Amino acid sequence: MDAGAPVPWWRIAVVYHVYVRSFQDTDGDGVGDLPGVLQRLDYLADLGVEAVWLSPFYPSPQRDFGYDVAEYRDVDPVFGTLADFDRLISQAHARGLRVILDLVANHTSSDHPWFVESRSHRMSAKREWYVWRDPHPDGGPPNNWLSFFGGPAWTLDPHTGQYYLHHYLPEQPDLNYRNPEVLEAMLEVMRFWLERGVDGFRVDSASHLVEDAHFRDEPPNPAWRPGMRERDRLLHVHTEHQPETHEVLRHFRTLLDRYSEPGRERILIGEVYAPNPILVSYYGTSESPECHFPFNFALVDLPAERWTAEDLKALVEAYESSLPDWGWPSWVLGNHDRPRVASRLGEERTRLAHFLLLTLRGTPTLYYGDELAVRDVEILPDQVRDLPGLREYGGRWSRDAARAPMPWDDSPGAGFTTGTPWLPLPPDFRVRNVVAQRQDPGSMLHLVRHLLHLRRQTPALSVGAYRSLPTPPGVYAYERFTDRERVQAVLNFSDRTRSVEAAGEILLSTHLDRFGRGRTPVELRPYEGILLRPSA
């Protein structure tokens, strides 16, 4: 970036992921809706986030809760209307909040009119909008590709005698981006929402948009062991990260850039699970950019036993060193597909994890409810609503556990609904809710609010550079700095008190009980982090 150039909003922003079904219900049907998000915009503005990423709300049979889109340019009645969306975006912008939509670009619902026409006969005008192949000579699927949700990635259509590709449910057929008509159709979808004022898109399953043109079998994974998921039996070299996928993303980015202007950039975020060398390829190049940033899930994937100062320092520095000069980092702690961070780490380390998330260099994304340290809910097999979880795990595990309704207060419906919630409420919602934590000055909610407001007030935290600092074992410390300002984050990831040489003004502790001039050495309590402004 040129010296003195204004900083794009997305570099300063903290993104808040709203799973719309579970955020706020306004009509008593037990399912969250767009008017509910509108109702809670003041909460989000007060929390201190700058952007809201909405999970899919398009018309859908809801087999994968909106990630099976039956119509891209409308709102499912369960979530409201287009007029509700227009009011939401207008009111969000009035509060300084940006709105990012989920773009489910890899596949549609099998109920989408495009697919209904595509499967009607082999000579259909939309036949090549999806990926169709003749059976293998033995009559089975065309190759050995596997679905994320168990079983082959191919389903036979008896009417036409060919198999269609689906990386997810059979009811989620993959679009064929080798057909330029498909790309143009998706660009038209993006134009529709951009004209309504959206500030960007998160591209679902961005790494799977295009597959190998020769449909070659994927090789076996030598690291696979019994107990690992079925899909991991193979190395997905022919179904992920294909060169043509980057070409599609470049087209998406070009469109967004046409709609952008200084201070109103429209952004592209990619959902990409990959090691650093592959992940950073989704930035594109400075001449041909792709994503403004792909989500970095390293903190989500890191096992709890490796949440140590040494492992985290190595993880951060490996990621930082892999970024291109024009690349801006991204950090994520949780999402709607993974167990919640408080269930993975426990409450003490969850406080420290959010301190890390919100003080590292880059754009962080918060998952709704994590600011309260909400845990996964227990979902009994007969309560599972997640169809992929039922199909792959027989109800023994499902993503429902991380999707429970937001606990706003201690009323019978947790302030989420006046009806019966679509999933069980968190079992401790009567004591762990927004109202209760607002009244507790030492709560997780207050810690997150303090961190978010400090980011806004401290350029070194929001846009400054990063460098690590020497520390004793068990402690991870780093400095964020600009030409005019320095702050230091010192995090004790051990279960023992650690003594650290650090002099300056303490701006914040994860315990929320000490501020002001610190003495050196500083005694860090177990799992405590402090942010300080060092002495000159």
Short mmCIF file of N, CA and C in Angstrom, two decimals, residues 305-368:
data_model
loop_
_atom_site.label_atom_id
_atom_site.label_comp_id
_atom_site.label_asym_id
_atom_site.label_seq_id
_atom_site.Cartn_x
_atom_site.Cartn_y
_atom_site.Cartn_z
N GLU A 305 -4.18 -29.71 22.81
CA GLU A 305 -2.91 -29.97 23.49
C GLU A 305 -1.76 -29.19 22.89
N ARG A 306 -1.97 -28.61 21.72
CA ARG A 306 -0.91 -27.83 21.09
C ARG A 306 -1.15 -26.32 21.22
N TRP A 307 -2.09 -25.95 22.07
CA TRP A 307 -2.25 -24.53 22.37
C TRP A 307 -1.22 -24.14 23.43
N THR A 308 0.04 -24.17 23.00
CA THR A 308 1.16 -23.78 23.85
C THR A 308 1.80 -22.54 23.25
N ALA A 309 2.55 -21.82 24.07
CA ALA A 309 3.21 -20.61 23.58
C ALA A 309 4.13 -20.94 22.41
N GLU A 310 4.85 -22.04 22.52
CA GLU A 310 5.83 -22.39 21.50
C GLU A 310 5.15 -22.77 20.20
N ASP A 311 4.12 -23.59 20.27
CA ASP A 311 3.42 -24.01 19.05
C ASP A 311 2.71 -22.84 18.39
N LEU A 312 2.10 -21.97 19.19
CA LEU A 312 1.39 -20.83 18.61
C LEU A 312 2.34 -19.84 17.96
N LYS A 313 3.46 -19.59 18.60
CA LYS A 313 4.45 -18.70 17.99
C LYS A 313 4.91 -19.26 16.64
N ALA A 314 5.19 -20.56 16.61
CA ALA A 314 5.64 -21.17 15.36
C ALA A 314 4.55 -21.09 14.30
N LEU A 315 3.29 -21.30 14.70
CA LEU A 315 2.17 -21.26 13.76
C LEU A 315 2.02 -19.86 13.17
N VAL A 316 2.04 -18.83 14.03
CA VAL A 316 1.86 -17.46 13.56
C VAL A 316 2.99 -17.05 12.64
N GLU A 317 4.22 -17.38 13.02
CA GLU A 317 5.35 -16.91 12.23
C GLU A 317 5.46 -17.66 10.90
N ALA A 318 5.05 -18.93 10.88
CA ALA A 318 5.04 -19.65 9.60
C ALA A 318 4.02 -19.03 8.65
N TYR A 319 2.86 -18.67 9.19
CA TYR A 319 1.82 -18.03 8.36
C TYR A 319 2.28 -16.65 7.89
N GLU A 320 2.81 -15.84 8.81
CA GLU A 320 3.27 -14.50 8.44
C GLU A 320 4.34 -14.56 7.35
N SER A 321 5.25 -15.50 7.47
CA SER A 321 6.35 -15.58 6.50
C SER A 321 5.89 -16.10 5.15
N SER A 322 4.73 -16.76 5.11
CA SER A 322 4.23 -17.31 3.84
C SER A 322 3.44 -16.30 3.04
N LEU A 323 3.01 -15.19 3.67
CA LEU A 323 2.14 -14.23 2.99
C LEU A 323 2.90 -13.43 1.94
N PRO A 324 2.27 -13.20 0.79
CA PRO A 324 2.89 -12.29 -0.18
C PRO A 324 2.88 -10.86 0.36
N ASP A 325 3.69 -10.01 -0.24
CA ASP A 325 3.81 -8.64 0.25
C ASP A 325 2.46 -7.93 0.30
N TRP A 326 1.58 -8.24 -0.66
CA TRP A 326 0.28 -7.56 -0.72
C TRP A 326 -0.79 -8.30 0.10
N GLY A 327 -0.42 -9.44 0.67
CA GLY A 327 -1.41 -10.25 1.39
C GLY A 327 -1.66 -9.73 2.79
N TRP A 328 -2.90 -9.73 3.20
CA TRP A 328 -3.30 -9.29 4.55
C TRP A 328 -3.78 -10.52 5.31
N PRO A 329 -3.31 -10.74 6.56
CA PRO A 329 -3.66 -11.97 7.28
C PRO A 329 -5.14 -12.03 7.66
N SER A 330 -5.55 -13.23 7.99
CA SER A 330 -6.91 -13.50 8.48
C SER A 330 -6.80 -14.52 9.61
N TRP A 331 -7.62 -14.34 10.64
CA TRP A 331 -7.62 -15.29 11.77
C TRP A 331 -9.05 -15.64 12.14
N VAL A 332 -9.28 -16.90 12.41
CA VAL A 332 -10.61 -17.42 12.74
C VAL A 332 -10.47 -18.37 13.93
N LEU A 333 -11.40 -18.29 14.88
CA LEU A 333 -11.41 -19.21 16.03
C LEU A 333 -12.53 -20.23 15.97
N GLY A 334 -13.60 -19.94 15.23
CA GLY A 334 -14.73 -20.86 15.21
C GLY A 334 -15.66 -20.55 14.07
N ASN A 335 -16.51 -21.52 13.73
CA ASN A 335 -17.54 -21.30 12.72
C ASN A 335 -18.63 -22.34 12.87
N HIS A 336 -19.59 -22.32 11.95
CA HIS A 336 -20.78 -23.15 12.05
C HIS A 336 -20.52 -24.61 11.71
N ASP A 337 -19.31 -24.96 11.30
CA ASP A 337 -18.98 -26.33 10.93
C ASP A 337 -18.11 -27.05 11.95
N ARG A 338 -17.61 -26.34 12.94
CA ARG A 338 -16.63 -26.91 13.87
C ARG A 338 -17.08 -26.75 15.32
N PRO A 339 -16.61 -27.61 16.23
CA PRO A 339 -16.92 -27.42 17.65
C PRO A 339 -16.50 -26.05 18.13
N ARG A 340 -17.27 -25.50 19.05
CA ARG A 340 -16.99 -24.16 19.55
C ARG A 340 -15.67 -24.11 20.32
N VAL A 341 -15.06 -22.93 20.28
CA VAL A 341 -13.75 -22.77 20.90
C VAL A 341 -13.80 -23.02 22.40
N ALA A 342 -14.90 -22.64 23.08
CA ALA A 342 -14.98 -22.87 24.52
C ALA A 342 -15.07 -24.35 24.85
N SER A 343 -15.63 -25.14 23.95
CA SER A 343 -15.67 -26.59 24.16
C SER A 343 -14.31 -27.22 23.87
N ARG A 344 -13.57 -26.63 22.95
CA ARG A 344 -12.26 -27.17 22.62
C ARG A 344 -11.21 -26.83 23.68
N LEU A 345 -11.31 -25.61 24.25
CA LEU A 345 -10.22 -25.12 25.08
C LEU A 345 -10.58 -24.89 26.54
N GLY A 346 -11.87 -24.82 26.88
CA GLY A 346 -12.24 -24.42 28.23
C GLY A 346 -12.25 -22.91 28.36
N GLU A 347 -12.89 -22.39 29.42
CA GLU A 347 -13.13 -20.95 29.48
C GLU A 347 -11.86 -20.13 29.67
N GLU A 348 -10.93 -20.60 30.54
CA GLU A 348 -9.71 -19.80 30.77
C GLU A 348 -8.94 -19.58 29.47
N ARG A 349 -8.73 -20.67 28.73
CA ARG A 349 -7.96 -20.54 27.49
C ARG A 349 -8.78 -19.88 26.38
N THR A 350 -10.11 -19.93 26.48
CA THR A 350 -10.94 -19.23 25.51
C THR A 350 -10.74 -17.72 25.64
N ARG A 351 -10.61 -17.23 26.86
CA ARG A 351 -10.33 -15.80 27.05
C ARG A 351 -8.98 -15.45 26.41
N LEU A 352 -8.00 -16.30 26.65
CA LEU A 352 -6.67 -16.06 26.09
C LEU A 352 -6.69 -16.17 24.57
N ALA A 353 -7.49 -17.13 24.05
CA ALA A 353 -7.58 -17.31 22.59
C ALA A 353 -8.18 -16.08 21.93
N HIS A 354 -9.18 -15.47 22.54
CA HIS A 354 -9.77 -14.25 21.95
C HIS A 354 -8.81 -13.06 22.08
N PHE A 355 -8.05 -13.03 23.15
CA PHE A 355 -7.02 -12.01 23.29
C PHE A 355 -6.02 -12.13 22.13
N LEU A 356 -5.62 -13.36 21.82
CA LEU A 356 -4.72 -13.61 20.69
C LEU A 356 -5.38 -13.20 19.38
N LEU A 357 -6.61 -13.68 19.15
CA LEU A 357 -7.32 -13.40 17.91
C LEU A 357 -7.40 -11.91 17.62
N LEU A 358 -7.67 -11.12 18.64
CA LEU A 358 -7.96 -9.70 18.45
C LEU A 358 -6.76 -8.79 18.61
N THR A 359 -5.57 -9.38 18.83
CA THR A 359 -4.35 -8.56 18.90
C THR A 359 -3.32 -8.95 17.86
N LEU A 360 -3.51 -10.07 17.16
CA LEU A 360 -2.61 -10.42 16.06
C LEU A 360 -2.85 -9.49 14.87
N ARG A 361 -1.89 -9.45 13.96
CA ARG A 361 -2.04 -8.68 12.73
C ARG A 361 -3.03 -9.39 11.82
N GLY A 362 -3.98 -8.65 11.26
CA GLY A 362 -4.91 -9.24 10.31
C GLY A 362 -6.35 -8.96 10.66
N THR A 363 -7.24 -9.47 9.81
CA THR A 363 -8.69 -9.31 9.99
C THR A 363 -9.23 -10.53 10.72
N PRO A 364 -9.74 -10.35 11.95
CA PRO A 364 -10.29 -11.49 12.69
C PRO A 364 -11.78 -11.67 12.42
N THR A 365 -12.23 -12.90 12.56
CA THR A 365 -13.66 -13.21 12.42
C THR A 365 -14.14 -13.87 13.70
N LEU A 366 -15.19 -13.29 14.29
CA LEU A 366 -15.84 -13.82 15.49
C LEU A 366 -17.08 -14.62 15.10
N TYR A 367 -17.30 -15.75 15.75
CA TYR A 367 -18.50 -16.55 15.54
C TYR A 367 -19.51 -16.20 16.63
N TYR A 368 -20.76 -15.97 16.23
CA TYR A 368 -21.77 -15.51 17.18
C TYR A 368 -21.78 -16.39 18.43
#
